[in-house]
Every structure is written in structure tokens, then in C-alpha cells.
PDB file of C-alpha atoms in Angstrom:
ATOM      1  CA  UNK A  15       0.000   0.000   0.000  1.00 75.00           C
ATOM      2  CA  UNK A  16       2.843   2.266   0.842  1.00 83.00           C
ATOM      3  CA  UNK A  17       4.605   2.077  -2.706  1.00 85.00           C
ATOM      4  CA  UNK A  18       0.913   3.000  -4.315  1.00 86.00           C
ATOM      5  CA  UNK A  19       0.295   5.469  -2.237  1.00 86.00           C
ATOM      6  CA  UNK A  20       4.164   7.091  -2.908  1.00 86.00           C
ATOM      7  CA  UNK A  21       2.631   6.812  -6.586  1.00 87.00           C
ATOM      8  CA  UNK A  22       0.095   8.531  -6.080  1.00 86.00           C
ATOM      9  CA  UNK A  23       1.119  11.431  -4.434  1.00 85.00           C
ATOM     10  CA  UNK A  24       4.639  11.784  -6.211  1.00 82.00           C
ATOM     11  CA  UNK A  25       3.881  15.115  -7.904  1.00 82.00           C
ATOM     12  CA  UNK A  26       2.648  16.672  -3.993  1.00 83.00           C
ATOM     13  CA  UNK A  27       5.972  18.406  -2.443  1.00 82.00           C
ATOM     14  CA  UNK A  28       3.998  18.936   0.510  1.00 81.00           C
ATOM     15  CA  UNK A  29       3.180  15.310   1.907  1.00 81.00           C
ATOM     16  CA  UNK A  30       5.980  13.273   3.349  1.00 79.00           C
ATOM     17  CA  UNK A  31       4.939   9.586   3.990  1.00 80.00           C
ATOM     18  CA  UNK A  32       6.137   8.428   7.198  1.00 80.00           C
ATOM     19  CA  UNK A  33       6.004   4.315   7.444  1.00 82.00           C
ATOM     20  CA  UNK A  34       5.425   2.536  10.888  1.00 84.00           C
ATOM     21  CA  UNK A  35       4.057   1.432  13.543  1.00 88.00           C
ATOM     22  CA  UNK A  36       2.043   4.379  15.367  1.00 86.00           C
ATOM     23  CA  UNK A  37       2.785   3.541  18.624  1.00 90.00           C
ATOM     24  CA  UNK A  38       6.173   3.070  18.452  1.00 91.00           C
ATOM     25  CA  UNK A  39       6.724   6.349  16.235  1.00 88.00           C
ATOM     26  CA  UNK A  40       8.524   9.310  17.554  1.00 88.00           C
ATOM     27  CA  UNK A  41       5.674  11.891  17.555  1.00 87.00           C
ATOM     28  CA  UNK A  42       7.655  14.518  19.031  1.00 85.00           C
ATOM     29  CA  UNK A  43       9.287  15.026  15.939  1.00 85.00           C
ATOM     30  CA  UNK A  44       6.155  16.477  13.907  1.00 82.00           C
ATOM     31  CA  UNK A  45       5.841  19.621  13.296  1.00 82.00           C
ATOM     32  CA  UNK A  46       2.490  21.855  13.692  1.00 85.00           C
ATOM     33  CA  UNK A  47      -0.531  20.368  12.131  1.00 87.00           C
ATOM     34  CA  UNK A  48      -3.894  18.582  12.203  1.00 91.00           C
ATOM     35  CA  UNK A  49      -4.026  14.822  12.672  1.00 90.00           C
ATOM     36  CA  UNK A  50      -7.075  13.293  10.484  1.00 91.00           C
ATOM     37  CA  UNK A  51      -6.954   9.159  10.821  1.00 91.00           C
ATOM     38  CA  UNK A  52      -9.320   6.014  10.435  1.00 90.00           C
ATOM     39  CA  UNK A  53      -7.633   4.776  13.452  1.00 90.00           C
ATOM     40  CA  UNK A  54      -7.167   0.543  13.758  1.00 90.00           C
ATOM     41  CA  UNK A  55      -9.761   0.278  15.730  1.00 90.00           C
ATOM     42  CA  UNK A  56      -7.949  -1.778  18.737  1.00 93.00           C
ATOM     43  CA  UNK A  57      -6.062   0.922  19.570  1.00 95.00           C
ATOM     44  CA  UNK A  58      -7.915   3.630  18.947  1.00 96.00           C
ATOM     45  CA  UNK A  59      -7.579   5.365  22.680  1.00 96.00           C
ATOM     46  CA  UNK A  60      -3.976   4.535  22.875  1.00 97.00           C
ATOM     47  CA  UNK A  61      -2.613   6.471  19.770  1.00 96.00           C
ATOM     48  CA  UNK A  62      -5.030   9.492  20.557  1.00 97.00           C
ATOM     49  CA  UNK A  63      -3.395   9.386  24.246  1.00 97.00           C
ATOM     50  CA  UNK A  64       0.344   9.181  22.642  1.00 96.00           C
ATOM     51  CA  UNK A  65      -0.339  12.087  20.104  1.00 96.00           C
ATOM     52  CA  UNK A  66      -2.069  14.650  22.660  1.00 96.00           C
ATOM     53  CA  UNK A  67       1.368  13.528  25.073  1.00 95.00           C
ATOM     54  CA  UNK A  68       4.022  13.663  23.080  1.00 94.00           C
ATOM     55  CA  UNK A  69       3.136  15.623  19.570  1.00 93.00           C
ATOM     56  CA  UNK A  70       2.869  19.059  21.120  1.00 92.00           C
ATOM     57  CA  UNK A  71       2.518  20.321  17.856  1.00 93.00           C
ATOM     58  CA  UNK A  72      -0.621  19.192  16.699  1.00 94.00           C
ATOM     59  CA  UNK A  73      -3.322  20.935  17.837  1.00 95.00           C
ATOM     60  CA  UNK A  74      -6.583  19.081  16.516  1.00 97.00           C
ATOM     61  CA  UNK A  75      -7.195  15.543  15.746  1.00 97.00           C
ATOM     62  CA  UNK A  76     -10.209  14.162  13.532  1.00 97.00           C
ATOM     63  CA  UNK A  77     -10.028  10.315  13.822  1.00 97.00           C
ATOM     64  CA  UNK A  78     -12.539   7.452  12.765  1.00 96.00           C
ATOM     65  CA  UNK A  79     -13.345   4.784  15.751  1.00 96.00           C
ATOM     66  CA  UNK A  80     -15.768   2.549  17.117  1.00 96.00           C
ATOM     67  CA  UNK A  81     -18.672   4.191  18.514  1.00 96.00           C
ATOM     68  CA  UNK A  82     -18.073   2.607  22.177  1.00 96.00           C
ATOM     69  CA  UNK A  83     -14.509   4.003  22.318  1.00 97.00           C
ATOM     70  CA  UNK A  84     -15.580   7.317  20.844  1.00 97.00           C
ATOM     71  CA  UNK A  85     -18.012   7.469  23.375  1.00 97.00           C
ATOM     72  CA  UNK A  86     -15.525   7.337  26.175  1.00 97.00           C
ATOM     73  CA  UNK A  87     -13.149   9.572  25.029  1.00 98.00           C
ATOM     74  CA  UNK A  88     -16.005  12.478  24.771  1.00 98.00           C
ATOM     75  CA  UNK A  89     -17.840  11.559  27.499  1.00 98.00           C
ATOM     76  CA  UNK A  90     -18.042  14.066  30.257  1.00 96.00           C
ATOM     77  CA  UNK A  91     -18.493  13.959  34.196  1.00 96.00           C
ATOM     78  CA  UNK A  92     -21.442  11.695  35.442  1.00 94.00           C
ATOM     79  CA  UNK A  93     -22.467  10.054  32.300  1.00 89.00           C
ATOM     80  CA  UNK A  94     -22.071   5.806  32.192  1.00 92.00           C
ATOM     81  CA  UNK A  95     -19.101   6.063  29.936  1.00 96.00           C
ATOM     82  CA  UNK A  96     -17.229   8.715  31.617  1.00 97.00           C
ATOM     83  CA  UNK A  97     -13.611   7.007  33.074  1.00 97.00           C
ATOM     84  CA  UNK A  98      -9.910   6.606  32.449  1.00 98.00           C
ATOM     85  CA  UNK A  99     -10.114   7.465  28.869  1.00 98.00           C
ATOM     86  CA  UNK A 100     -12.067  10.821  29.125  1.00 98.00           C
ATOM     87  CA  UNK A 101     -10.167  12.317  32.008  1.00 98.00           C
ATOM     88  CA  UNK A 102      -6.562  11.494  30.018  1.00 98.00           C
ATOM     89  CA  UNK A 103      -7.680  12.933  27.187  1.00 98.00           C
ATOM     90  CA  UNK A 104      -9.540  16.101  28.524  1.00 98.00           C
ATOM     91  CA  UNK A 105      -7.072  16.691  30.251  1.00 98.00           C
ATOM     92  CA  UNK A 106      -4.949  17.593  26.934  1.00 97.00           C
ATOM     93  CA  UNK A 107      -8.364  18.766  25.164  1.00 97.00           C
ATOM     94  CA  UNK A 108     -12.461  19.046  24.512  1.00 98.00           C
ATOM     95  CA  UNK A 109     -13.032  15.603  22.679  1.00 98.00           C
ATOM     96  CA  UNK A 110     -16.534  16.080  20.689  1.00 98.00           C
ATOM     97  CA  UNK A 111     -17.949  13.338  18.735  1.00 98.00           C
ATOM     98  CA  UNK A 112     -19.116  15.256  15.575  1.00 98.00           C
ATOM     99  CA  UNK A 113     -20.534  12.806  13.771  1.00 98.00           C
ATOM    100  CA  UNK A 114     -22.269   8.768  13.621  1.00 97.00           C
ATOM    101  CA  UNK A 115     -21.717   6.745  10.807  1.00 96.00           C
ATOM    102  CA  UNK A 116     -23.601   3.400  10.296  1.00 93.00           C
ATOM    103  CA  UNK A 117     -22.404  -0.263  10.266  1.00 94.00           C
ATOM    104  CA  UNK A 118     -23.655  -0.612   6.909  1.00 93.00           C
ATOM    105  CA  UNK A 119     -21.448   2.448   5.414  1.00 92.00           C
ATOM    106  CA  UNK A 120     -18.612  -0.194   4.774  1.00 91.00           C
ATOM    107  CA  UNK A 121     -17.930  -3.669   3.574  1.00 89.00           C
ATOM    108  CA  UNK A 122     -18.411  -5.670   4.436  1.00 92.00           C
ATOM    109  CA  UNK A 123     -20.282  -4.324   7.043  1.00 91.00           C
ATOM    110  CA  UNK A 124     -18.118  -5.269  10.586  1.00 91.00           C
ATOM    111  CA  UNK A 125     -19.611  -6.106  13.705  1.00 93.00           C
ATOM    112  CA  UNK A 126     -20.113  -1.995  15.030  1.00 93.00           C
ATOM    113  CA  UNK A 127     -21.043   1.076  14.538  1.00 94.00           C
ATOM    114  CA  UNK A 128     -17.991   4.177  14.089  1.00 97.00           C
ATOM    115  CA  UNK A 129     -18.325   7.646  14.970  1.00 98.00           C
ATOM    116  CA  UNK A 130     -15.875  10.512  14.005  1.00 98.00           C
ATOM    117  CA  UNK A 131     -14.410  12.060  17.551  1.00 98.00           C
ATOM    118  CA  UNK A 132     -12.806  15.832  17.086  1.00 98.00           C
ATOM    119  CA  UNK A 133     -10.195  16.794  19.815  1.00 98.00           C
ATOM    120  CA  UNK A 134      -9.117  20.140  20.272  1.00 98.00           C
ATOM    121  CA  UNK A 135      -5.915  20.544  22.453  1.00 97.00           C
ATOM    122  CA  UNK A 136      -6.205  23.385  25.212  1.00 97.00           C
ATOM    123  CA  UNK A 137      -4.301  26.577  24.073  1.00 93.00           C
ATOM    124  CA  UNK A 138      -1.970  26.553  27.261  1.00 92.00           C
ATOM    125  CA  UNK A 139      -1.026  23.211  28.747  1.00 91.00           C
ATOM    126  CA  UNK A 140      -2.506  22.152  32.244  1.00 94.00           C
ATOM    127  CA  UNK A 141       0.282  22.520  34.497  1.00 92.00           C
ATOM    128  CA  UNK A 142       0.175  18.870  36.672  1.00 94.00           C
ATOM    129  CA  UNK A 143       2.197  16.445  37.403  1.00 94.00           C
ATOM    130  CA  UNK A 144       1.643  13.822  34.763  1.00 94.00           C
ATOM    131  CA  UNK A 145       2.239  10.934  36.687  1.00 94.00           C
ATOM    132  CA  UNK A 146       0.272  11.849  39.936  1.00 95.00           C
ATOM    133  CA  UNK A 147      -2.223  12.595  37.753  1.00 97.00           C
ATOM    134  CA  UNK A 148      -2.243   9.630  35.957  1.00 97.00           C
ATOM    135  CA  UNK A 149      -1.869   7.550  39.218  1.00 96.00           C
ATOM    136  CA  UNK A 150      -4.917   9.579  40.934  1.00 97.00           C
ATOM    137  CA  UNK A 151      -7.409   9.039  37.852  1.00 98.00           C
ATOM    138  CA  UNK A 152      -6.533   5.052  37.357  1.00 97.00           C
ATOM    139  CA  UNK A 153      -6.938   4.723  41.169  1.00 97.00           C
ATOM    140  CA  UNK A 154      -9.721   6.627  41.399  1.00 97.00           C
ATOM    141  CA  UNK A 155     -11.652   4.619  38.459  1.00 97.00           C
ATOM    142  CA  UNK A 156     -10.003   1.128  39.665  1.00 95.00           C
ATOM    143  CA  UNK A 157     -12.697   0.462  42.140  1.00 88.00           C
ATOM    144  CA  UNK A 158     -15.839   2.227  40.557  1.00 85.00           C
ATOM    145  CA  UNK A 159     -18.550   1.543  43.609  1.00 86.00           C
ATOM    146  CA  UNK A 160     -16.459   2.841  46.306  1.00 91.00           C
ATOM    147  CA  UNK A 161     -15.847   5.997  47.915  1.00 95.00           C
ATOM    148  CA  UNK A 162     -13.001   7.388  46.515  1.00 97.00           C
ATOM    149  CA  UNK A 163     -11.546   8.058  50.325  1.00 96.00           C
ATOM    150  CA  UNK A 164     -11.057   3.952  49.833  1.00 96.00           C
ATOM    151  CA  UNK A 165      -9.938   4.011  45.892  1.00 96.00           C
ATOM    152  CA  UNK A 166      -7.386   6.401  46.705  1.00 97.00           C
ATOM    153  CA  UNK A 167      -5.568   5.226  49.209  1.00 96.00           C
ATOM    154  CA  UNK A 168      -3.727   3.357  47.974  1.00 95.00           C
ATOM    155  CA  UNK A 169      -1.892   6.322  46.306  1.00 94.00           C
ATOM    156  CA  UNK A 170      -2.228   8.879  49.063  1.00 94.00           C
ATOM    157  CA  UNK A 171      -0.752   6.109  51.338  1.00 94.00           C
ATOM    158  CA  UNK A 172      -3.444   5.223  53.694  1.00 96.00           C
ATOM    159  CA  UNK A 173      -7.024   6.156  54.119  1.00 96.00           C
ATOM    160  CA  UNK A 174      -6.348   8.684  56.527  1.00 96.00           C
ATOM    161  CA  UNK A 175      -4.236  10.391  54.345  1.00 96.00           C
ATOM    162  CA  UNK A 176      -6.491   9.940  51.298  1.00 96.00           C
ATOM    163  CA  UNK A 177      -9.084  11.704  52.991  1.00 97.00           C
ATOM    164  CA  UNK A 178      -7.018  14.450  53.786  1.00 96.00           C
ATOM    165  CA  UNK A 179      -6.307  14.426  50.115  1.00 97.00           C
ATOM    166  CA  UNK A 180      -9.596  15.105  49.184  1.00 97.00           C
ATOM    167  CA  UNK A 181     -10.801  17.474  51.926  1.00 97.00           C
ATOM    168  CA  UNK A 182      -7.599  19.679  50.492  1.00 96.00           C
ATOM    169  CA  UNK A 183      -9.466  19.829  47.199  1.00 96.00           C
ATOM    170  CA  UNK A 184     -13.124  20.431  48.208  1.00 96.00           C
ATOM    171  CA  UNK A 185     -14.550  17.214  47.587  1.00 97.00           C
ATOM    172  CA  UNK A 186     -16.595  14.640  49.601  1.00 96.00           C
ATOM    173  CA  UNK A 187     -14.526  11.839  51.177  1.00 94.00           C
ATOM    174  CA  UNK A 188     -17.566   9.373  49.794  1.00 95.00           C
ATOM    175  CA  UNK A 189     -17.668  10.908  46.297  1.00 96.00           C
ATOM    176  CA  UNK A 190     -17.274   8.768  43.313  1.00 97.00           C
ATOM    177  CA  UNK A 191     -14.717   9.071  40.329  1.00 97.00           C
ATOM    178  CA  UNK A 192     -17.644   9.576  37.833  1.00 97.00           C
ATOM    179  CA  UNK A 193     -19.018  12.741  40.172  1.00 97.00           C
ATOM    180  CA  UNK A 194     -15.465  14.941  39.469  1.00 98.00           C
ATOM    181  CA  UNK A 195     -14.972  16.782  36.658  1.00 98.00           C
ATOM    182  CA  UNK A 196     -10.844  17.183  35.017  1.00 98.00           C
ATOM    183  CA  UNK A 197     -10.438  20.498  37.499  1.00 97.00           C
ATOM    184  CA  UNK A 198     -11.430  17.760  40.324  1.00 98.00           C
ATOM    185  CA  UNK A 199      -8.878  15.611  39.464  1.00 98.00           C
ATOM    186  CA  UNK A 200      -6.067  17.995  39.122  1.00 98.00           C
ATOM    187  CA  UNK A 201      -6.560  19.172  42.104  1.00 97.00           C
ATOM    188  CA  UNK A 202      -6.097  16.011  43.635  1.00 97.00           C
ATOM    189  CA  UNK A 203      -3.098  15.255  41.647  1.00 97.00           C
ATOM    190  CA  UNK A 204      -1.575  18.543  42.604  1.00 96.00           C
ATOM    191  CA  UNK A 205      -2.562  17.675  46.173  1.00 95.00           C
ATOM    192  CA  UNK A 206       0.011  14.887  45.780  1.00 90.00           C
ATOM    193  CA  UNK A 207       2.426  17.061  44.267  1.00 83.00           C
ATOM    194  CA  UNK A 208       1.885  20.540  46.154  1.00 68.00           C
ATOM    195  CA  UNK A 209       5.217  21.968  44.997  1.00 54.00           C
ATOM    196  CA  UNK A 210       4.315  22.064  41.154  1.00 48.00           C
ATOM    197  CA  UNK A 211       3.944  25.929  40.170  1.00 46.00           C
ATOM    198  CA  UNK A 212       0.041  26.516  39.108  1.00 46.00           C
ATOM    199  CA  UNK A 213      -1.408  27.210  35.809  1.00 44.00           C
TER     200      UNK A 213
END
């Protein structure tokens, strides 16, 4: 596919085809720009995660994915497919799903339904510690029915502490993960981290 698509677009100065495996590419390296994929479907979350983390430069992304997954990365605060994914991501951008397309658009027709997510990346960067953040949002999602004074202890170090944690950033010692919002969770993570310089 590679050599027909060089073929193709020989007489284009302005594309450069870059060959590989997207999760083990070097996105760092790219420029400013838009990213516009039909994303393997698998790993849909994952290269949307490693492009808003490590390719700076891009500042929107159009990409093609299965419904469900599309679903989580736009969902927002409260609703049943809010989690891991949504938080990660908003935390780089707004993630919109702007449009639905049908099983039976392709063929063969697969086994889902796609939609077309749109993230926009924040103008200035959310200043957090990426791995207490990280750490706080998988902990707090790891054990969905309980309060998050139990999910996050084990990160803060006890429950004790974990409450403290959360008292420090205004929210209920019984609240659940789905409840907070991406301020909510940053200012837990920074709660971990109190020497980070704010935003």
C-alpha cells in the first residue's frame, strides 16, 4: 500500500509519507498540524493518548473509531461512559464526537457502529504532574462503587491520608470518580504534588 500510495502522491511536495508502527513512532518530531486518521480500531484510545502527550505540535485531531470508544473519550463527568479514557484525554483537550456513521457504510459491514471524535488541544497546557495525575485518575476509576476516600488510598498512602487528600481539594470523602470533573482531578493530583507551580 505504501509504494501505491508514494505513486500517487509523487507530484505533492507537501506530503511526506512516514512508514510505521504508530505507537512506536517518535511523535515529538512532527511539526504543527492537524491529525485526520481512520484509526485501527484496537487501539484507537492509545494512539489518541500518545499524540495529545508527546506531539505538542498538533493541535486538533479528527479520527474514525468505534462508537463505544468514541463514546468514552467524549464523554463528560457523570455520564455511564465517563472514566480513564475521558479524564486522560480532557485533560490535553475538549473531545466532541461530531458525527455517527452506520455499520452498513462499509464492507463488508463489521460487527459496530464508528463515529468521528474531534479533539481540540487546550491553548496553554494544564500545568500537573503527569504521573500523579495519571496515578490519581486510574486509582480513582479502579474500584468504581467505592468511595473514593477507599480508591485512593492506595496512592495517598493510607485512608487517613487519602481523605485528607480530598478534603484539600473540596470534595466529599464518599464521592465517586464519575461525580469529578478534570479540574477535580487535578486538584487532587496537585494535592500529591503541592510543589508544582500553578497554571
Amino acid at each position: 500500500l505504501t509504494e501505491s500510495l508514494r505513486a500517487v502522491i509523487a507530484q505533492a511536495p507537501n506530503v511526506d509519507i512516514v512508514e510505521g508502527d504508530a505507537l512506536k513512532l517518535d511523535l515529538g518530531k512532527f511539526g504543527a498540524g492537524n491529525l485526520v486518521a481512520n484509526l485501527p480500531y484496537n487501539i484507537a484510545s492509545t494512539v489518541v493518548l500518545k499524540t495529545l502527550q508527546e506531539a505538542a505540535g498538533i493541535s486538533r485531531l479528527t479520527v474514525m473509531c468505534q462508537k463505544e470508544v468514541g463514546g468514552r473519550m467524549a464523554a463528560g463527568a457523570g455520564g455511564k461512559d465517563y472514566g480513564i479514557t475521558s479524564v486522560l484525554i480532557a485533560r490535553h483537550g475538549r473531545a466532541v464526537v461530531v458525527a455517527r456513521i452506520a455499520r452498513n457504510a462499509f464492507y463488508p459491514v463489521p460487527n459496530v457502529d464508528s463515529v468521528i471524535v474531534k479533539v481540540v488541544r487546550h491553548e496553554a497546557p494544564i500545568a500537573v504532574n503527569d504521573e500523579s495525575f495519571k496515578r490519581v485518575v486510574k486509582a480513582a476509576f479502579a474500584q468504581r462503587r467505592k468511595g473514593l476516600r477507599s480508591s485512593l488510598a492506595p496512592v495517598a498512602g493510607n485512608v487517613r491520608a487519602a481523605e485528607e487528600l480530598l478534603t484539600g481539594a473540596g470534595i466529599r470523602p464518599h464521592a465517586r470518580a464519575e461525580e469529578l470533573d478534570l479540574e477535580q482531578f487535578v486538584a487532587l493530583a496537585r494535592g500529591l504534588t503541592p510543589e508544582l507551580p500553578r497554571a
